[in-house]
JSON list of C-alpha atoms in Angstrom, two decimals:
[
{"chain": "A", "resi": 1, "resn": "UNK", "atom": "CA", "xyz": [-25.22, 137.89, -36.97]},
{"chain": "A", "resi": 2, "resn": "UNK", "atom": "CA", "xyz": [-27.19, 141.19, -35.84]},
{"chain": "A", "resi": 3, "resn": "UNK", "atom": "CA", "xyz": [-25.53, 144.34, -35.02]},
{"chain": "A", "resi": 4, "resn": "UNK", "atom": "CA", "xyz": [-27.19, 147.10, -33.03]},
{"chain": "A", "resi": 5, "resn": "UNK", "atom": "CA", "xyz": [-26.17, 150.54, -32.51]},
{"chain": "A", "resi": 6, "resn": "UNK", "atom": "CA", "xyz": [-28.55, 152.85, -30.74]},
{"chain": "A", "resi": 7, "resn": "UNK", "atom": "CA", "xyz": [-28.96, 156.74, -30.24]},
{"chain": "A", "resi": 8, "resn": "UNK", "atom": "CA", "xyz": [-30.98, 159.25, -29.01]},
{"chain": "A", "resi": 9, "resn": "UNK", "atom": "CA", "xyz": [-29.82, 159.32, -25.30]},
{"chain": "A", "resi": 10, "resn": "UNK", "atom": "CA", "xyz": [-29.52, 162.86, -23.47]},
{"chain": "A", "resi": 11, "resn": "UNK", "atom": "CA", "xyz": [-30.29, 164.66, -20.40]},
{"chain": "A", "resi": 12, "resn": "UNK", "atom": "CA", "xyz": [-33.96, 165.64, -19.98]},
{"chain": "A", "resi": 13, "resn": "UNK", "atom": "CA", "xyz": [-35.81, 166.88, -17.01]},
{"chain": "A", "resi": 14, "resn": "UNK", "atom": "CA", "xyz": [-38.44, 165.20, -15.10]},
{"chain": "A", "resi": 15, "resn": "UNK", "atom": "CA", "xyz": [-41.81, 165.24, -16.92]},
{"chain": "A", "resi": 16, "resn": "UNK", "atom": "CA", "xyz": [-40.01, 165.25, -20.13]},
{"chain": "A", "resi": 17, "resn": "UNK", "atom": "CA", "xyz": [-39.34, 163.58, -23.36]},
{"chain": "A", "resi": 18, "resn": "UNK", "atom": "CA", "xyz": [-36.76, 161.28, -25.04]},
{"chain": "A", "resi": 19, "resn": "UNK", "atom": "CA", "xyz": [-37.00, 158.98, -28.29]},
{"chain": "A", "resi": 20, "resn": "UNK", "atom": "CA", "xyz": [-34.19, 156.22, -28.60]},
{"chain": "A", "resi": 21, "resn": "UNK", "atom": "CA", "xyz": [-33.52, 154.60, -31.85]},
{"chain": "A", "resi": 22, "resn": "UNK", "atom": "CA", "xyz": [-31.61, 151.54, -32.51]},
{"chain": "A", "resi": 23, "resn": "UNK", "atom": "CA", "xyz": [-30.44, 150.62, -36.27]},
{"chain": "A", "resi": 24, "resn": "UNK", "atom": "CA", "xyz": [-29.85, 146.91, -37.18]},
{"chain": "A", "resi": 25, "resn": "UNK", "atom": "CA", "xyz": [-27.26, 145.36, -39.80]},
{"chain": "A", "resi": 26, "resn": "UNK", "atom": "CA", "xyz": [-27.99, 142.09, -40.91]},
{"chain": "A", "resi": 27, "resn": "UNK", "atom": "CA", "xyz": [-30.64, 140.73, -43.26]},
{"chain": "A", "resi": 28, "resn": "UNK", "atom": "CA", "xyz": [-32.78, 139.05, -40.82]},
{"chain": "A", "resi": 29, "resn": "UNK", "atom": "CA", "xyz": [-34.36, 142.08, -38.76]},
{"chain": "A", "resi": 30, "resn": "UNK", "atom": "CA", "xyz": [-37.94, 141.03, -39.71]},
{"chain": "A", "resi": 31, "resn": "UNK", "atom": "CA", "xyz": [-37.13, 137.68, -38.33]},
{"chain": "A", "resi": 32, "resn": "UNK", "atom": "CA", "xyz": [-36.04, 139.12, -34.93]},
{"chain": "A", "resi": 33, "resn": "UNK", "atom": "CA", "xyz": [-37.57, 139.84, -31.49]},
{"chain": "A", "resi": 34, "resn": "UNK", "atom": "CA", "xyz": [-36.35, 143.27, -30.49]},
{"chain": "A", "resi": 35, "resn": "UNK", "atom": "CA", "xyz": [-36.47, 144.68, -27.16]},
{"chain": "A", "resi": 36, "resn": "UNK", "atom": "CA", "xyz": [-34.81, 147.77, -25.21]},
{"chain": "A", "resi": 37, "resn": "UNK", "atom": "CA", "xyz": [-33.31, 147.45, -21.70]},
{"chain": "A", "resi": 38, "resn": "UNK", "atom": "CA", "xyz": [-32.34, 149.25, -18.78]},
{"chain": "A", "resi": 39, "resn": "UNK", "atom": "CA", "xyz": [-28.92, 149.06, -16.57]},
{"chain": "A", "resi": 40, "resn": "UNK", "atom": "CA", "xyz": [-29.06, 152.01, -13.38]},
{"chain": "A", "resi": 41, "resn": "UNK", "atom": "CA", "xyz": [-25.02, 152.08, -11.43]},
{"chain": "A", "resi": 42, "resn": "UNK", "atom": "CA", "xyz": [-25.58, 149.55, -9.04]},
{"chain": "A", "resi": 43, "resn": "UNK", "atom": "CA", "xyz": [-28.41, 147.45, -10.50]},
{"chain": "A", "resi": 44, "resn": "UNK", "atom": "CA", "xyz": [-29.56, 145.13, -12.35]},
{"chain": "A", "resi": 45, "resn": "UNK", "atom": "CA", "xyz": [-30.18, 145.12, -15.98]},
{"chain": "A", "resi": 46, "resn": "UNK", "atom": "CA", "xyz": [-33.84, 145.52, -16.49]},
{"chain": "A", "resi": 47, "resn": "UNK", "atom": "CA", "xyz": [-36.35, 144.99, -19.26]},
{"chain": "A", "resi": 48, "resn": "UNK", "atom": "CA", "xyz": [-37.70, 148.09, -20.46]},
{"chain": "A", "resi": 49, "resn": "UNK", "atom": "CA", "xyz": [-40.33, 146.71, -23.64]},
{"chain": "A", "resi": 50, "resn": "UNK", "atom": "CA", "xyz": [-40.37, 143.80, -26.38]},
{"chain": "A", "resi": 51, "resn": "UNK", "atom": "CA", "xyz": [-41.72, 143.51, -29.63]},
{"chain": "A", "resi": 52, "resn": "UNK", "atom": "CA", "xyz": [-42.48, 141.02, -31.97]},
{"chain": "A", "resi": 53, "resn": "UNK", "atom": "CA", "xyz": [-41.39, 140.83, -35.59]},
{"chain": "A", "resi": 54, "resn": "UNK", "atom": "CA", "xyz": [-43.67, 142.07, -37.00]},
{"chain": "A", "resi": 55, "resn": "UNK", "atom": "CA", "xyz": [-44.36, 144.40, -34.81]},
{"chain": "A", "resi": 56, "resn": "UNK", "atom": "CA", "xyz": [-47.92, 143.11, -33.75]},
{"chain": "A", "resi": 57, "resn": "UNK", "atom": "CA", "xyz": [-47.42, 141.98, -30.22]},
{"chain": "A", "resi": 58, "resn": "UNK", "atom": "CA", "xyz": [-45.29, 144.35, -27.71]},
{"chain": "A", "resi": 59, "resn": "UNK", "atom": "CA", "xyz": [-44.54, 143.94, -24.02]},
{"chain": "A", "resi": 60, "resn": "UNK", "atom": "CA", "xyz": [-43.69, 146.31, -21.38]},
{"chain": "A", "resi": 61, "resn": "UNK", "atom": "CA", "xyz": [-41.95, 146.21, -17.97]},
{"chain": "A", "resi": 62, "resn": "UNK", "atom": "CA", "xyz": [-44.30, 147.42, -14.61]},
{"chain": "A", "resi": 63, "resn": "UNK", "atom": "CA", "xyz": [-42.24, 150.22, -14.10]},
{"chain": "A", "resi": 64, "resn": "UNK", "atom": "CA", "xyz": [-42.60, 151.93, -17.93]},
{"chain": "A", "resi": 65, "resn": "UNK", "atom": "CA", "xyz": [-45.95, 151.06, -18.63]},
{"chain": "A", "resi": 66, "resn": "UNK", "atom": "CA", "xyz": [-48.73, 154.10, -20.15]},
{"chain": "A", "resi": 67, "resn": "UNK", "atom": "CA", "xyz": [-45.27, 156.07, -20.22]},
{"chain": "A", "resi": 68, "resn": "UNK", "atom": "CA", "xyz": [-42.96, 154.35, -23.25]},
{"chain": "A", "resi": 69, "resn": "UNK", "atom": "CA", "xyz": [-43.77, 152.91, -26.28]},
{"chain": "A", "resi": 70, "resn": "UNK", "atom": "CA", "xyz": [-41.71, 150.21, -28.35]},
{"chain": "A", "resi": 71, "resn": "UNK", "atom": "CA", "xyz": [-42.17, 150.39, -32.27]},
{"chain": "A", "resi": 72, "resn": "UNK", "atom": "CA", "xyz": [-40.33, 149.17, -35.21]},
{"chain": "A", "resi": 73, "resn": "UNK", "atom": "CA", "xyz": [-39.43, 149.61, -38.93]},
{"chain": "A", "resi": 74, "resn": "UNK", "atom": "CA", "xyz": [-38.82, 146.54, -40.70]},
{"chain": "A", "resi": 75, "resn": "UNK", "atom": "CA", "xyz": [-37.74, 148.17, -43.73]},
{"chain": "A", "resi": 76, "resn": "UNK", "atom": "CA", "xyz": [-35.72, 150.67, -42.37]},
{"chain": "A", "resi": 77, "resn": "UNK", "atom": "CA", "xyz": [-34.74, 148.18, -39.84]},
{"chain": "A", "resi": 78, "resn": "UNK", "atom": "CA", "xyz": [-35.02, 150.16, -36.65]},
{"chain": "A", "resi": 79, "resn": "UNK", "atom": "CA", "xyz": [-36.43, 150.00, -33.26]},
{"chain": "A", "resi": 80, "resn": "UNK", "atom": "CA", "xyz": [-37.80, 153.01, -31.38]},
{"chain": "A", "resi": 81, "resn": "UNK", "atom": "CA", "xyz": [-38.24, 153.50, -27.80]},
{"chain": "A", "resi": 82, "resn": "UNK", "atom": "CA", "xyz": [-40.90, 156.72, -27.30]},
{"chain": "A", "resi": 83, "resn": "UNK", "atom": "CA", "xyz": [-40.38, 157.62, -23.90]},
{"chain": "A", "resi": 84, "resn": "UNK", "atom": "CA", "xyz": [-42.99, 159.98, -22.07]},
{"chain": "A", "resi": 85, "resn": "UNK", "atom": "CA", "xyz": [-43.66, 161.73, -18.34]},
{"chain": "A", "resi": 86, "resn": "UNK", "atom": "CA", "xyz": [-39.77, 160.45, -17.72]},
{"chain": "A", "resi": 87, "resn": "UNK", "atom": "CA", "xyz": [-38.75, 160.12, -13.85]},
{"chain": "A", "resi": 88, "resn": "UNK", "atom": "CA", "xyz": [-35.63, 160.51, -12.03]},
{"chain": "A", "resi": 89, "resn": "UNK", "atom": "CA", "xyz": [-35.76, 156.88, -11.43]},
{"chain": "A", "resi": 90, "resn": "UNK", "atom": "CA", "xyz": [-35.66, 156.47, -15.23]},
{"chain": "A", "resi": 91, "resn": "UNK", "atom": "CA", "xyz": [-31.77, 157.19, -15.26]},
{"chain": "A", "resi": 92, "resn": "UNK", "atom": "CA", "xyz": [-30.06, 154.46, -16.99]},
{"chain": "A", "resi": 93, "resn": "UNK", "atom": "CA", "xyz": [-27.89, 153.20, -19.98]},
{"chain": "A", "resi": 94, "resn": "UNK", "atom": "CA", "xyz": [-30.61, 151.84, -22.46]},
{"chain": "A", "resi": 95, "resn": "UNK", "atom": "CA", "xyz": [-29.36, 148.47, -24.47]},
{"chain": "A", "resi": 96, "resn": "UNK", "atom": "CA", "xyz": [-31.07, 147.71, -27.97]},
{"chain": "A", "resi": 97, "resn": "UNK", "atom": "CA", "xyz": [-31.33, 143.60, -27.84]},
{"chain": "A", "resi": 98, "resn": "UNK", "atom": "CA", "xyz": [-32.25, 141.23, -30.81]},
{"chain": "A", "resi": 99, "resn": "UNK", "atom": "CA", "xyz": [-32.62, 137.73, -30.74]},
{"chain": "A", "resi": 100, "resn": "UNK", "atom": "CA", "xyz": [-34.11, 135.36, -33.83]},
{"chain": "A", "resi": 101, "resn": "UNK", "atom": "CA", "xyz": [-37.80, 134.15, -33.51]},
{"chain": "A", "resi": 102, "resn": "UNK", "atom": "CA", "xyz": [-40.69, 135.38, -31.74]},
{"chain": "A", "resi": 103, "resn": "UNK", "atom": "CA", "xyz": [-40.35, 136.23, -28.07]},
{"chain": "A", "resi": 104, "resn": "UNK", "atom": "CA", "xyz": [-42.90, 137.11, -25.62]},
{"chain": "A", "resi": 105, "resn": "UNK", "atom": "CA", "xyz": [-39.95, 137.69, -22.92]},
{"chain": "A", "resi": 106, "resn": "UNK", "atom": "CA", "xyz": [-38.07, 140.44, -20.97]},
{"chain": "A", "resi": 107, "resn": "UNK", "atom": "CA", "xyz": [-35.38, 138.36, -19.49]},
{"chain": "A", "resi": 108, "resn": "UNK", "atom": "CA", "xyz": [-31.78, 139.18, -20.31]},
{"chain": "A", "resi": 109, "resn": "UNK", "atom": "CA", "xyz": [-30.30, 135.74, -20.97]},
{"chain": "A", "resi": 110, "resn": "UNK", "atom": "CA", "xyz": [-33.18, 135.16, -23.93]},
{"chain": "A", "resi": 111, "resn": "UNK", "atom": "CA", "xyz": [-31.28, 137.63, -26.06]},
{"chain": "A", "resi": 112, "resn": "UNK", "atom": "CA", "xyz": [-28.35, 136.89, -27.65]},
{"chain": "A", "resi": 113, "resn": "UNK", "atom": "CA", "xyz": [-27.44, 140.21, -29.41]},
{"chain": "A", "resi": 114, "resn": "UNK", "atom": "CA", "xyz": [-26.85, 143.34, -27.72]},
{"chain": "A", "resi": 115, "resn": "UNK", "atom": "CA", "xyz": [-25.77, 147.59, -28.67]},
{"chain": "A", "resi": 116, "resn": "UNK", "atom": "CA", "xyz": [-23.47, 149.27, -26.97]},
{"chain": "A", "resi": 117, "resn": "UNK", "atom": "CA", "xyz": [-26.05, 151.56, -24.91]},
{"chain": "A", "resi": 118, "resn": "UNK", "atom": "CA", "xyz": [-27.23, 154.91, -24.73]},
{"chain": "A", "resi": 119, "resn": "UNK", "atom": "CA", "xyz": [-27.15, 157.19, -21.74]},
{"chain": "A", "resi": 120, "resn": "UNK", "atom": "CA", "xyz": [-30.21, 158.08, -20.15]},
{"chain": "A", "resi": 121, "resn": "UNK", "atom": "CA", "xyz": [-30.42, 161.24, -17.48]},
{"chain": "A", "resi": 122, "resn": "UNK", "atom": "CA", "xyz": [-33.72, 162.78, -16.08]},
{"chain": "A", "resi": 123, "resn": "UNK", "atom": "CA", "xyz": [-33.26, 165.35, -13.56]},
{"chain": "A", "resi": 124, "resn": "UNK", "atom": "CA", "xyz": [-35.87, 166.62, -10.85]}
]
């Protein structure tokens, strides 16, 4: 079992700034894919960045590409979403996901553990 809480969300205006963290329980975190995603009112949830476990191989949605980064701490057991040159159309709750092995993926339904989410708000 993995449990994720994130933090870090805020207001911010365009152009600016935000880093999210998410801290994992469990003593399997090197063992997991973890990824960060994206749910606007209205939407659909939306694959923001994955990385591997160990951190070698990441993967990042069209929309968030040059702009966020997805890193990780395997002995501190955290994943960190750098987020750069935010938009308006960045506004979201952000979800920390986990799931065992090594994914190459984006999709919701190939993660099995999910945070609560952290609100997101960038203002023109």
């Amino acid at each position: 079992q993995v449990q994720l809480v994130e933090s870090g969300g805020g207001s911010v205006q365009a152009g600016g700034s935000l880093r999210l963290s998410c801290a994992a329980s469990g003593n399997t975190f090197s063992f997991v894919s973890m990824s960060w995603f994206r749910q606007a009112p209205g939407k659909e949830r939306e694959g923001v960045a994955t990385i591997s476990p160990g951190g070698g191989s990441t993967l990042y949605g069209d929309t968030v590409k040059g702009r966020f980064t997805i890193s990780r701490d395997n002995v501190k057991k955290t994943v960190t979403l750098q987020m750069s040159s935010l938009k308006p159309e960045d506004t979201a709750m952000y979800y920390c996901a986990a799931q065992r092995g090594g994914l190459y993926s984006l999709r919701t339904s190939d993660f099995s553990y999910w945070g609560q989410g952290t609100q997101v708000t960038v203002s023109s």
